[in-house]
Coordinates of C-alpha atoms in Angstrom, one line a residue:
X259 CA 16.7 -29.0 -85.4
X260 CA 13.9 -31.0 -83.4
X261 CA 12.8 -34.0 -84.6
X262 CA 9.4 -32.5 -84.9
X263 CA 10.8 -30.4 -87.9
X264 CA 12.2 -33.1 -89.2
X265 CA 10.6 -35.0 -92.3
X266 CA 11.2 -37.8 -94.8
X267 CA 9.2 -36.0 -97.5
X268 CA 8.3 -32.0 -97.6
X269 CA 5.9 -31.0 -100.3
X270 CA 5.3 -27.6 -101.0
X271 CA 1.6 -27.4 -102.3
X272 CA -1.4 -28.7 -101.8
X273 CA -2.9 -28.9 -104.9
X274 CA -4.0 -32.3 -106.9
X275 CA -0.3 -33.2 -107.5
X276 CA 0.8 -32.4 -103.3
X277 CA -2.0 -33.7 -101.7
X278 CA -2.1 -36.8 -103.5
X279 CA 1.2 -37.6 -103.2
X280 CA 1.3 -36.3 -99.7
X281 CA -1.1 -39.2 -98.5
X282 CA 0.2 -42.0 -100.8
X283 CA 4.2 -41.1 -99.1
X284 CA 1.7 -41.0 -95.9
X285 CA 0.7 -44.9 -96.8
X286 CA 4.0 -45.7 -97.0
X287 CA 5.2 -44.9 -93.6
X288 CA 7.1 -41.8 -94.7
X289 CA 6.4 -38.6 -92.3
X290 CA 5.7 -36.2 -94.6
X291 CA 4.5 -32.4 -94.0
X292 CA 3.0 -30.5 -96.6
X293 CA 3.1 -26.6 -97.0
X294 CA 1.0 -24.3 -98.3
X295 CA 0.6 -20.5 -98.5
X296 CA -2.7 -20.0 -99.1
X297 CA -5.5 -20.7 -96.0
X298 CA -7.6 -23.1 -98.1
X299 CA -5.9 -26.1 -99.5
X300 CA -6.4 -27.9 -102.7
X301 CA -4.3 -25.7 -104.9
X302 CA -5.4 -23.7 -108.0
X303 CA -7.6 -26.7 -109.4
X304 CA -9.4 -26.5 -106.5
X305 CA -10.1 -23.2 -105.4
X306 CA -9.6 -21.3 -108.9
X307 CA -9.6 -23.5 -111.5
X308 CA -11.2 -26.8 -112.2
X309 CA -13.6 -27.1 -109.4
X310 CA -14.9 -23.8 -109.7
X311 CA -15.4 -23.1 -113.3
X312 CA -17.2 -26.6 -113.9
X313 CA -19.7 -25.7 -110.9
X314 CA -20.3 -22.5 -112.6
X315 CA -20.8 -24.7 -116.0
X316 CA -23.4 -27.2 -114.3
X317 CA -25.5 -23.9 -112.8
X318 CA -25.2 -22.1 -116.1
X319 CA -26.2 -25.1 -118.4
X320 CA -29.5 -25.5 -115.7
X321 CA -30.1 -21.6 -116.4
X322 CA -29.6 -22.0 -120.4
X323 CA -31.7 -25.1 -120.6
X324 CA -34.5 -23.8 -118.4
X325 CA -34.6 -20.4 -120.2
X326 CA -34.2 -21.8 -123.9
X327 CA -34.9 -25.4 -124.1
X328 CA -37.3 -26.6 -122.2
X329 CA -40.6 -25.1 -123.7
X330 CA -39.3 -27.4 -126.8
X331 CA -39.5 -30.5 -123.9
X332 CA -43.4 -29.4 -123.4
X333 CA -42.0 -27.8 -119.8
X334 CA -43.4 -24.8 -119.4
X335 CA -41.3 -22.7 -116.9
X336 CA -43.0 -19.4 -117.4
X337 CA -40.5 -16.3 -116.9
X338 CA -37.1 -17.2 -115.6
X339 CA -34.9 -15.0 -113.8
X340 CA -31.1 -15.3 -112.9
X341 CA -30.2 -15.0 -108.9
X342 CA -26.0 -14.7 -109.7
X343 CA -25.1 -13.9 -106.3
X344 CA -27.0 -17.6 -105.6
X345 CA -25.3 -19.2 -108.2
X346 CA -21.5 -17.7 -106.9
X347 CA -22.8 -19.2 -103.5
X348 CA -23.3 -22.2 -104.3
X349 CA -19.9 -22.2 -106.3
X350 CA -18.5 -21.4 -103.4
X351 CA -19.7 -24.0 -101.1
X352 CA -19.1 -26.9 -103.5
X353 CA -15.4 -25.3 -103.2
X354 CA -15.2 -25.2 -99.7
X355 CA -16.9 -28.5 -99.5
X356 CA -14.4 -30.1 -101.7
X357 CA -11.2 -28.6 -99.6
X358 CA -12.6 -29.1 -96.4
X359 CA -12.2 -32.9 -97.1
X360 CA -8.3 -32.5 -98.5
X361 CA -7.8 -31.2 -95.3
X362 CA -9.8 -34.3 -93.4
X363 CA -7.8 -36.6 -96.2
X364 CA -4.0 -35.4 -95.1
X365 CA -4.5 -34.9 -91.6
X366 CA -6.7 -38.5 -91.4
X367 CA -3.3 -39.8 -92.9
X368 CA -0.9 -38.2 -90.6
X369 CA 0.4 -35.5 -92.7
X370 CA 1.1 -32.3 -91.0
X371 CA -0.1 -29.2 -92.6
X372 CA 1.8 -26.2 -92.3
X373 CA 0.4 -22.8 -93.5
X374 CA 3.2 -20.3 -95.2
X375 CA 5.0 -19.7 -98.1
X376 CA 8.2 -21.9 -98.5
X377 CA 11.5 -21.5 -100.4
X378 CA 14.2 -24.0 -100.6
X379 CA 17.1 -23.1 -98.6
X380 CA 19.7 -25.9 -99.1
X381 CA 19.9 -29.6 -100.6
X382 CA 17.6 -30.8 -97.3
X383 CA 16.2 -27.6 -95.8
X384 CA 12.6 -25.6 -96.6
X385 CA 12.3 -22.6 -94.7
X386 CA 8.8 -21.5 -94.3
X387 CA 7.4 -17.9 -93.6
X388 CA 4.3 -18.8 -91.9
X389 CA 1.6 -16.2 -92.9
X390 CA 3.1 -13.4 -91.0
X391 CA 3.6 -15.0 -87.5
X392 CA 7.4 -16.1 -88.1
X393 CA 9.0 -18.3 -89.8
X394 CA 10.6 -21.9 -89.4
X395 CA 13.0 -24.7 -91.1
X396 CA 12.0 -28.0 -91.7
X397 CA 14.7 -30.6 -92.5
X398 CA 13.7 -32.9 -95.2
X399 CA 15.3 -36.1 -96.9
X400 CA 13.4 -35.6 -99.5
X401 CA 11.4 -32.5 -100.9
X402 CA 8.2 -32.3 -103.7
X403 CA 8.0 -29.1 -105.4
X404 CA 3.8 -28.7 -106.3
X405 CA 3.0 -25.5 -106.9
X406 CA 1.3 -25.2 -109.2
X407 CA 0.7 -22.4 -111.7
X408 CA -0.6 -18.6 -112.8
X409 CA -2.7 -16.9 -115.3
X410 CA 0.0 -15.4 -118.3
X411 CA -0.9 -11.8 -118.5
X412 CA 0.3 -10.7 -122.2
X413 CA 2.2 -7.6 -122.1
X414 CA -0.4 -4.5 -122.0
X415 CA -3.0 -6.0 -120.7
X416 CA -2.0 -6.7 -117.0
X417 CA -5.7 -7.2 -114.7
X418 CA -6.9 -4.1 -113.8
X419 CA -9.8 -5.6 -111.5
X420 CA -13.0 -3.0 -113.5
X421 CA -11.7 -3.4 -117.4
X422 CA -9.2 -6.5 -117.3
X423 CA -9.3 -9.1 -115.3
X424 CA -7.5 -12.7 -115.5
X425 CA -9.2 -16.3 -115.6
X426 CA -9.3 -16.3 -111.1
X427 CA -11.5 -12.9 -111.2
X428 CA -14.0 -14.3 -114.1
X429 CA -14.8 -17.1 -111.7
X430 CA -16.3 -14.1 -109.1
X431 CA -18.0 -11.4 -111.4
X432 CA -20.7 -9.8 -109.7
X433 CA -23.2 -9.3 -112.8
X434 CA -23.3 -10.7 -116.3
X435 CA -21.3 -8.1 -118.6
X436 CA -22.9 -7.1 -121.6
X437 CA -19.5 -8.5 -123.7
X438 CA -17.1 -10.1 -122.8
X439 CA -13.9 -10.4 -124.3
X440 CA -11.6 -14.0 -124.0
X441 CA -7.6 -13.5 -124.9
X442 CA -6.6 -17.5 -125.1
X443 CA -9.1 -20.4 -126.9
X444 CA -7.7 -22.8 -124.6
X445 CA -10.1 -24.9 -122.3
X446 CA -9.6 -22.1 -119.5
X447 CA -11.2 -19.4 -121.6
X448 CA -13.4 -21.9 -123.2
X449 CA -15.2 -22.5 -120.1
X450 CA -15.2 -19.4 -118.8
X451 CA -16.5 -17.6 -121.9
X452 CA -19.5 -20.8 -122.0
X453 CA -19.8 -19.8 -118.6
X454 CA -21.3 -15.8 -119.4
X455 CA -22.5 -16.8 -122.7
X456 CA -25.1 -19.0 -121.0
X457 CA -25.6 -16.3 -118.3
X458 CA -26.1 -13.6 -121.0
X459 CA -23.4 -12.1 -122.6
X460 CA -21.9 -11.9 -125.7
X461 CA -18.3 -13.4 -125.7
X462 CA -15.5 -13.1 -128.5
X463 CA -13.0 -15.5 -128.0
X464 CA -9.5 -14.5 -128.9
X465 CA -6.7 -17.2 -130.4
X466 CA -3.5 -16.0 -132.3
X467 CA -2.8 -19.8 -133.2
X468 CA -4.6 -21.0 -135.9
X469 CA -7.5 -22.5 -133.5
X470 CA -9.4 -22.9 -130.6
X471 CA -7.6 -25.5 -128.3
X472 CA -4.3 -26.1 -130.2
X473 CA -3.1 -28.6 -127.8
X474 CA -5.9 -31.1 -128.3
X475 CA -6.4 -33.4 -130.6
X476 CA -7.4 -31.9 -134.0
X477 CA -10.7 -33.4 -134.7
X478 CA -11.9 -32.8 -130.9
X479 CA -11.0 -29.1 -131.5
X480 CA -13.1 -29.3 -134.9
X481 CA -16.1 -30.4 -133.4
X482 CA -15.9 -28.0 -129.7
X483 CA -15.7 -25.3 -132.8
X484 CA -18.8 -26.4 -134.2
X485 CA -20.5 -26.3 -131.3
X486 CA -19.2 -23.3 -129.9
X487 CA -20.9 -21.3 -132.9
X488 CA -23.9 -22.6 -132.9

């Protein structure tokens, strides 16, 4: 083992929880490397989750506004079209934008990024298959498990890409469907399904708990309710 491979901290993600940490253990003095399989960092907040869905939110809520509420305003818009391939464009830049500058962040602290999937292989060991082009060991005194999570596909309705599709290919549709269906009244769905309702659709949201957001608070999930029907 070189001493190049070798690191005081190895984190293996490089979502909100890994690259965080990763520059704070960076701060600290500790040489740290931080792995991540996909090619854009940031981790599924970034690039399929949080960041996405709320830019799709703000340009949805401009559409919805300018469409239905601001005649009431005394603006008068006259017809207004949707341009959804503009919209998913300018999701996708406020994406890049935002991982683009996790990268700057880690590597401005020292970190060294390292492109692969990684699995650990002993008590101080990651081994790293890096995206087809080998693979390598680091040696690590310590090691941060980040990665992360995945949509939960209930039995029978696995995504089929046309029909079914999970929460990561709702953020990419290429046209407005005429309804869409929601399995989960969590916050994920919730956004998603406020997403296409502004854009056009009708949406049924689906929850086998007794309602929409169970793991909130119970008043807040009252009053998103509320709204929600209106």
């Amino acid at each position: 083992m070189t001493e190049k491979e070798s690191y005081d901290l190895v984190i293996i993600g490089s979502g909100p929880g890994g690259y965080v940490a990763a520059v704070r253990a960076a701060q600290l003095q500790m040489k740290v490397a931080c792995v991540e399989r996909y090619p854009r960092l940031g981790g599924v907040c970034l690039n399929v989750g949080c960041i996405p869905s709320k830019a799709l939110l703000d340009s949805s809520e401009f559409y919805h506004l300018a469409k239905h509420r601001f005649a009431e305003h005394g603006i008068e818009m006259g017809g207004v079209n949707l341009d959804l391939a503009a919209l998913m464009a300018r999701k996708k830049k406020v994406v890049e934008e935002l991982t683009d500058n996790v990268r700057k962040l880690l590597t401005g602290n020292g970190v060294t990024l390292i492109q692969g999937a990684a699995r650990l292989e002993g008590a101080d060991r990651v081994h790293v298959d890096l995206s087809g082009t080998g693979h390598k060991t680091l040696s690590a005194r310590h090691t941060l498990l980040a990665t992360g999570g995945a949509p939960v596909h209930p039995p029978g309705m696995e995504p089929d890409g046309k029909r079914i599709i999970d929460s990561t290919g709702a953020l990419s549709m290429d046209a407005v469907p005429a309804h869409l269906g929601v399995v989960g009244g969590g916050y994920i769905g919730l956004e998603i399904g406020s997403v296409w309702l502004r854009l056009g659709a009708t949406v049924t949201v689906i929850e086998m708990l007794p309602r929409i957001t169970p793991g909130l608070d119970g008043q807040v999930g009252r009053a998103l309710n509320r709204i929600l029907n209106q």
